């Protein structure tokens, strides 16, 4: 059917041939998504200078491209209103072939909004520049390898957050596997124990304590209370036996959250009240309400780890009451998505409609949707003027009645939420002084440089490799103590749940091959006007996913 249309159009109007894409066919590099979209998971995303940047998009599942070797930077301009379903609003720039194609990475902007750091994630093709961190310079729109610093090993399936207020980005959890390193060729996962902090001004990485010996997924949020702010880690899935191929996965209970005091370098295990269903592969967004001095962490999307059913429920954890509330659910299922917050508007980006790795993961029209945290509804358009968030009156009166949890994990944690945040003293100071100091590696110190790089001829690349080993040396030491982490669970992970055809897992192609999209030879406009072609095309997309 589709082929017939193609021939007909060719016969009727050969001028189409000169007008556009026909001769470029499979190698068309797109400048926007006006020709449609199917899906992509999972993006790295961040907002800098009112531009929403997303990385991790290849052309394989984009109808007008269809070539998985095209790697795109996608941007949304947040200075004016736009419809999230209009493909033309998603601006695309092809990233040079020297930058490896990766999915599931962190994207951190620095406080000045001049640089984006891309850390972690899994390779979709041959593994090149294994632990290298790439940075994007906004001014010249260029990608470069980050040099001169000691860098952590590449991890996948961790979670991250950006804290521009303290010039830092954080990453928790995940592991090294065949998608991140060529040294692993089977289904082994080497879990990371700690947390990674990037100073986005100096470019320096620090290894900090993490909340779990081994964890993946979950969500990490920055909440600006206390001296330097806190991190709140929600959920997460832990393996029954660390680094064991046949480990079963278990969701952490959602009646506790892990809170990290950044200034005190200490984790607290804080209980929560209220009702919420545990889930995995969701995303989180922090909403501050100024009048009640409260912060709400919204969780969107995801799926139940055991049943694999998607979860539409939207919930939020109000802090400091540490109580869960329900908001109006999402209209459509979405898991394995990324959240980016602009005031009360939460962008849900990428992901899949169902827990599947083939066409059953579904298609959707555009990469992003917006959930308005205040009206608790999905918005069809972005409005830059909609900024401040306020609570519903019922939640507002509820948290007024119980502004703090009935039981604090520690008096020191309560102190962080004290009225005058600058005068944290007494027990807090005393306790924190006894916690382990972060292990910062001073790369400008010639002695340290020499010690680490000694005997390595490869300069900076060698340096990065060695700290990679060092990082995992630390993790491995801890592992010995705590090899068995949880009772065996019913969830067996036979395949990696989210691999969108990573290297090693399949045939090395990231999404669909170029041949799938014979329709890319049609000019965009003619396609959009032909409903049969559109539905035919969608069927085609789905039927080719099972490769
Ligand atoms: C950086 O970008 C963010 C998001 O658009 C903005 O809130 C912030 O003010 C910007 N910072 C600077 C220094 O321009
Ligand atoms: C991956 O490596 C193989 C074998 O070295 C090579 O033939 C192939 O071209 C590489 N693919 C890419 C995309 O670089
Ligand atoms: C990052 O480095 C800057 C400049 O040295 C410093 O002011 C800032 O406090 C550092 N941030 C963190 C989280 O350490
Ligand atoms: C994992 O399970 C498979 C199938 O039950 C078994 O053949 C294999 O030996 C197990 N591997 C390990 C490392 O326990
Ligand atoms: C947090 O506390 C609960 C209740 O004591 C416990 O079951 C859970 O294992 C703790 N979590 C961590 C990460 O310590
Ligand atoms: C801080 O704690 C010390 C020792 O507990 C006490 O002497 C001092 O008065 C406290 N300072 C403030 C500002 O509360
Ligand atoms: C700090 O705590 C230790 C033990 O918990 C106690 O012996 C010491 O007196 C405390 N110091 C201060 C200044 O409160
Ligand atoms: C790092 O080392 C350099 C050179 O020894 C020194 O000047 C600098 O103060 C050190 N920085 C930190 C944070 O220790």
Coordinates of C-alpha atoms in Angstrom, one line a residue, residues 178-470:
X178 CA 29.0 -5.2 28.7
X179 CA 27.2 -2.0 27.5
X180 CA 29.7 0.2 29.4
X181 CA 33.0 -1.6 29.2
X182 CA 34.7 -3.9 26.8
X183 CA 36.3 -5.8 29.7
X184 CA 32.9 -7.4 30.4
X185 CA 31.6 -9.7 27.6
X186 CA 29.0 -11.7 29.5
X187 CA 25.9 -10.6 31.5
X188 CA 28.0 -9.7 34.6
X189 CA 27.1 -6.5 36.4
X190 CA 29.6 -4.8 38.6
X191 CA 27.6 -2.5 40.9
X192 CA 28.9 0.8 42.1
X193 CA 28.7 1.3 45.8
X194 CA 29.2 5.0 46.1
X195 CA 27.8 8.3 44.8
X196 CA 29.6 10.4 42.3
X197 CA 29.7 14.2 42.7
X198 CA 30.8 16.4 39.9
X199 CA 31.8 20.0 40.7
X200 CA 30.4 21.6 37.6
X201 CA 32.6 24.7 38.0
X202 CA 36.0 22.9 38.5
X203 CA 35.1 19.8 36.5
X204 CA 36.3 17.7 39.4
X205 CA 34.8 14.4 40.4
X206 CA 34.4 13.2 44.0
X207 CA 33.5 9.7 45.3
X208 CA 31.0 9.9 48.2
X209 CA 29.2 7.3 50.2
X210 CA 26.0 6.0 48.6
X211 CA 22.8 4.8 50.4
X212 CA 23.1 1.2 49.2
X213 CA 25.8 -1.4 48.5
X214 CA 24.2 -2.0 45.1
X215 CA 21.2 -0.3 43.6
X216 CA 19.8 0.7 40.2
X217 CA 17.0 3.0 39.1
X218 CA 15.1 5.0 41.7
X219 CA 15.2 8.8 41.6
X220 CA 17.6 11.4 43.0
X221 CA 16.4 15.0 43.7
X222 CA 18.2 18.0 45.1
X223 CA 16.2 20.0 47.7
X224 CA 17.8 23.3 48.8
X225 CA 17.5 23.2 52.6
X226 CA 20.2 23.4 55.3
X227 CA 23.7 24.7 54.6
X228 CA 24.3 23.1 51.2
X229 CA 21.0 21.3 50.5
X230 CA 20.0 17.7 50.7
X231 CA 19.6 14.9 48.2
X232 CA 16.5 12.7 48.4
X233 CA 16.8 9.2 46.9
X234 CA 13.5 7.4 46.4
X235 CA 12.9 3.8 45.6
X236 CA 15.6 1.9 43.7
X237 CA 15.9 -1.8 42.9
X238 CA 18.5 -3.9 44.6
X239 CA 19.9 -7.3 43.5
X240 CA 19.5 -10.3 45.8
X241 CA 23.2 -11.0 45.5
X242 CA 25.6 -8.3 44.4
X243 CA 27.4 -8.8 41.1
X244 CA 25.9 -12.3 40.7
X245 CA 24.7 -13.1 37.2
X246 CA 21.5 -14.8 38.3
X247 CA 20.6 -12.2 41.0
X248 CA 16.9 -11.4 41.4
X249 CA 15.8 -7.8 41.8
X250 CA 13.8 -6.4 44.6
X251 CA 12.2 -2.9 44.9
X252 CA 13.2 -1.0 48.0
X253 CA 10.2 -0.1 50.1
X254 CA 8.7 3.3 49.5
X255 CA 7.9 3.8 53.2
X256 CA 11.4 5.1 53.6
X257 CA 13.5 7.5 51.6
X258 CA 17.2 8.1 51.8
X259 CA 18.3 11.6 52.6
X260 CA 21.8 12.9 52.2
X261 CA 23.0 16.0 54.0
X262 CA 25.6 17.4 51.6
X263 CA 27.3 19.7 54.0
X264 CA 27.5 17.0 56.7
X265 CA 28.3 14.2 54.1
X266 CA 25.8 11.9 55.8
X267 CA 22.9 9.7 54.8
X268 CA 19.7 9.3 56.8
X269 CA 17.0 6.6 56.4
X270 CA 13.8 8.6 56.9
X271 CA 10.4 7.0 57.2
X272 CA 7.5 8.4 55.2
X273 CA 3.7 8.3 55.8
X274 CA 0.8 8.3 53.4
X275 CA 0.1 5.8 50.6
X276 CA 2.2 5.3 47.5
X277 CA 2.9 2.3 45.2
X278 CA 6.5 1.4 44.7
X279 CA 7.6 1.5 41.1
X280 CA 10.7 1.4 38.9
X281 CA 11.8 3.4 35.8
X282 CA 9.9 6.5 36.8
X283 CA 11.2 10.1 37.1
X284 CA 11.0 12.8 39.7
X285 CA 10.6 16.6 39.9
X286 CA 10.9 19.0 42.9
X287 CA 8.3 21.6 43.4
X288 CA 8.9 24.3 46.0
X289 CA 6.0 26.1 47.6
X290 CA 7.3 29.3 49.1
X291 CA 4.4 30.2 51.4
X292 CA 4.5 26.9 53.3
X293 CA 8.3 26.4 53.1
X294 CA 7.6 23.0 51.7
X295 CA 9.1 21.0 48.8
X296 CA 7.1 18.4 46.9
X297 CA 8.9 15.6 45.0
X298 CA 6.5 14.5 42.3
X299 CA 7.0 11.0 40.8
X300 CA 5.8 10.4 37.3
X301 CA 5.4 7.3 35.2
X302 CA 7.2 4.0 35.7
X303 CA 6.1 0.4 36.2
X304 CA 5.7 -2.2 38.8
X305 CA 8.9 -4.3 39.0
X306 CA 7.2 -7.6 39.5
X307 CA 4.1 -7.4 37.3
X308 CA 5.8 -5.1 34.7
X309 CA 2.5 -3.2 34.5
X310 CA 2.9 0.5 33.9
X311 CA 1.7 2.9 36.6
X312 CA -0.3 6.0 35.8
X313 CA -0.5 7.3 39.4
X314 CA 1.2 10.6 40.1
X315 CA 2.3 10.9 43.7
X316 CA 4.3 13.5 45.6
X317 CA 6.3 13.4 48.7
X318 CA 5.9 16.6 50.7
X319 CA 9.0 17.6 52.6
X320 CA 9.6 18.2 55.5
X321 CA 6.5 16.4 56.5
X322 CA 7.7 13.3 54.6
X323 CA 4.2 12.4 53.7
X324 CA 3.0 11.0 50.4
X325 CA 0.0 12.5 48.5
X326 CA -1.8 11.5 45.4
X327 CA -2.2 13.8 42.4
X328 CA -4.3 13.3 39.2
X329 CA -2.8 10.4 37.2
X330 CA -1.1 10.6 33.8
X331 CA -3.3 10.3 30.7
X332 CA -1.1 7.8 29.1
X333 CA 1.4 5.2 30.4
X334 CA 5.1 6.1 30.2
X335 CA 8.0 4.4 31.8
X336 CA 11.8 4.7 31.5
X337 CA 11.3 8.5 31.0
X338 CA 13.4 11.5 32.1
X339 CA 11.9 14.4 34.0
X340 CA 13.0 18.0 33.6
X341 CA 11.4 20.8 35.7
X342 CA 10.5 24.3 34.6
X343 CA 8.6 25.9 37.4
X344 CA 5.3 24.0 37.9
X345 CA 5.6 22.4 34.4
X346 CA 7.3 19.0 34.4
X347 CA 8.6 17.8 31.1
X348 CA 8.3 14.0 30.8
X349 CA 10.8 13.1 28.1
X350 CA 11.2 9.9 26.1
X351 CA 10.6 6.4 27.5
X352 CA 8.3 3.7 26.5
X353 CA 4.6 3.0 26.7
X354 CA 5.0 -0.6 28.0
X355 CA 7.7 -2.9 29.4
X356 CA 9.0 -4.3 26.2
X357 CA 12.1 -4.1 24.1
X358 CA 10.5 -4.4 20.7
X359 CA 7.5 -2.8 19.0
X360 CA 5.3 -3.5 21.9
X361 CA 7.1 -0.7 23.7
X362 CA 4.8 1.5 21.6
X363 CA 5.1 4.7 19.6
X364 CA 4.1 8.2 20.6
X365 CA 3.9 11.5 18.6
X366 CA 6.6 13.6 20.2
X367 CA 9.5 13.2 22.6
X368 CA 8.0 15.3 25.4
X369 CA 4.8 15.8 27.3
X370 CA 4.1 18.3 30.1
X371 CA 2.5 17.5 33.4
X372 CA 1.4 20.7 35.2
X373 CA 2.1 20.0 38.9
X374 CA -0.4 22.6 40.1
X375 CA -3.4 21.9 37.9
X376 CA -2.5 18.2 38.0
X377 CA -3.2 17.8 34.3
X378 CA -1.2 17.1 31.2
X379 CA -0.8 20.3 29.2
X380 CA -0.6 20.3 25.4
X381 CA 1.5 23.5 25.3
X382 CA 4.4 25.0 27.2
X383 CA 3.9 28.4 28.7
X384 CA 7.0 30.2 30.0
X385 CA 4.9 32.5 32.2
X386 CA 3.5 29.7 34.3
X387 CA 6.2 29.4 36.9
X388 CA 5.4 29.3 40.6
X389 CA 3.8 26.3 42.2
X390 CA 1.3 26.4 45.0
X391 CA -0.2 23.4 46.8
X392 CA -3.8 22.3 46.7
X393 CA -5.7 23.7 49.7
X394 CA -6.3 20.2 51.1
X395 CA -2.6 19.3 51.1
X396 CA -1.7 22.8 52.3
X397 CA -4.0 22.4 55.4
X398 CA -2.8 18.8 55.9
X399 CA 0.9 19.7 56.1
X400 CA 0.1 22.7 58.2
X401 CA -1.4 20.2 60.8
X402 CA 1.6 17.9 60.5
X403 CA 4.6 19.9 59.2
X404 CA 7.2 17.4 60.2
X405 CA 7.3 13.6 60.4
X406 CA 6.1 11.9 63.6
X407 CA 9.6 10.4 63.8
X408 CA 12.8 11.9 62.4
X409 CA 15.5 9.5 61.3
X410 CA 17.9 11.6 63.4
X411 CA 17.7 14.9 65.4
X412 CA 20.4 16.2 63.1
X413 CA 18.2 15.8 60.1
X414 CA 15.4 17.7 61.8
X415 CA 17.9 20.5 62.5
X416 CA 18.5 20.9 58.7
X417 CA 14.9 22.0 58.4
X418 CA 15.1 24.4 61.3
X419 CA 13.9 27.9 60.8
X420 CA 17.3 29.6 60.7
X421 CA 19.1 27.4 58.4
X422 CA 22.5 29.0 58.9
X423 CA 22.9 28.1 62.5
X424 CA 23.2 24.4 62.4
X425 CA 25.0 23.5 65.5
X426 CA 25.3 21.1 68.5
X427 CA 24.5 17.5 67.8
X428 CA 24.5 18.1 64.0
X429 CA 28.0 19.5 64.0
X430 CA 29.3 16.9 66.3
X431 CA 27.8 14.0 64.5
X432 CA 28.8 15.1 61.1
X433 CA 32.4 15.8 62.1
X434 CA 32.7 12.1 62.7
X435 CA 31.5 11.0 59.3
X436 CA 33.9 10.1 56.6
X437 CA 35.3 12.9 54.6
X438 CA 34.7 12.8 50.9
X439 CA 37.6 11.5 49.0
X440 CA 38.4 14.3 46.7
X441 CA 41.1 13.7 44.2
X442 CA 43.1 16.9 43.6
X443 CA 44.3 16.5 40.1
X444 CA 46.3 19.7 40.1
X445 CA 48.4 18.4 42.9
X446 CA 51.6 17.1 41.1
X447 CA 52.2 14.5 43.7
X448 CA 48.9 12.9 43.4
X449 CA 49.0 13.1 39.6
X450 CA 52.3 11.4 39.6
X451 CA 51.2 8.7 41.9
X452 CA 48.2 7.8 40.0
X453 CA 49.6 8.3 36.5
X454 CA 52.9 6.8 37.3
X455 CA 54.1 4.4 34.6
X456 CA 51.2 5.2 32.3
X457 CA 52.3 6.6 29.0
X458 CA 48.8 7.5 27.8
X459 CA 48.6 10.8 29.6
X460 CA 45.1 11.9 30.4
X461 CA 43.5 8.9 28.9
X462 CA 45.6 6.7 31.1
X463 CA 44.8 8.8 34.1
X464 CA 41.1 8.4 33.5
X465 CA 41.5 4.7 33.1
X466 CA 43.3 4.4 36.4
X467 CA 40.8 6.3 38.4
X468 CA 38.2 4.1 36.8
X469 CA 40.0 1.1 38.4
X470 CA 40.5 3.0 41.6

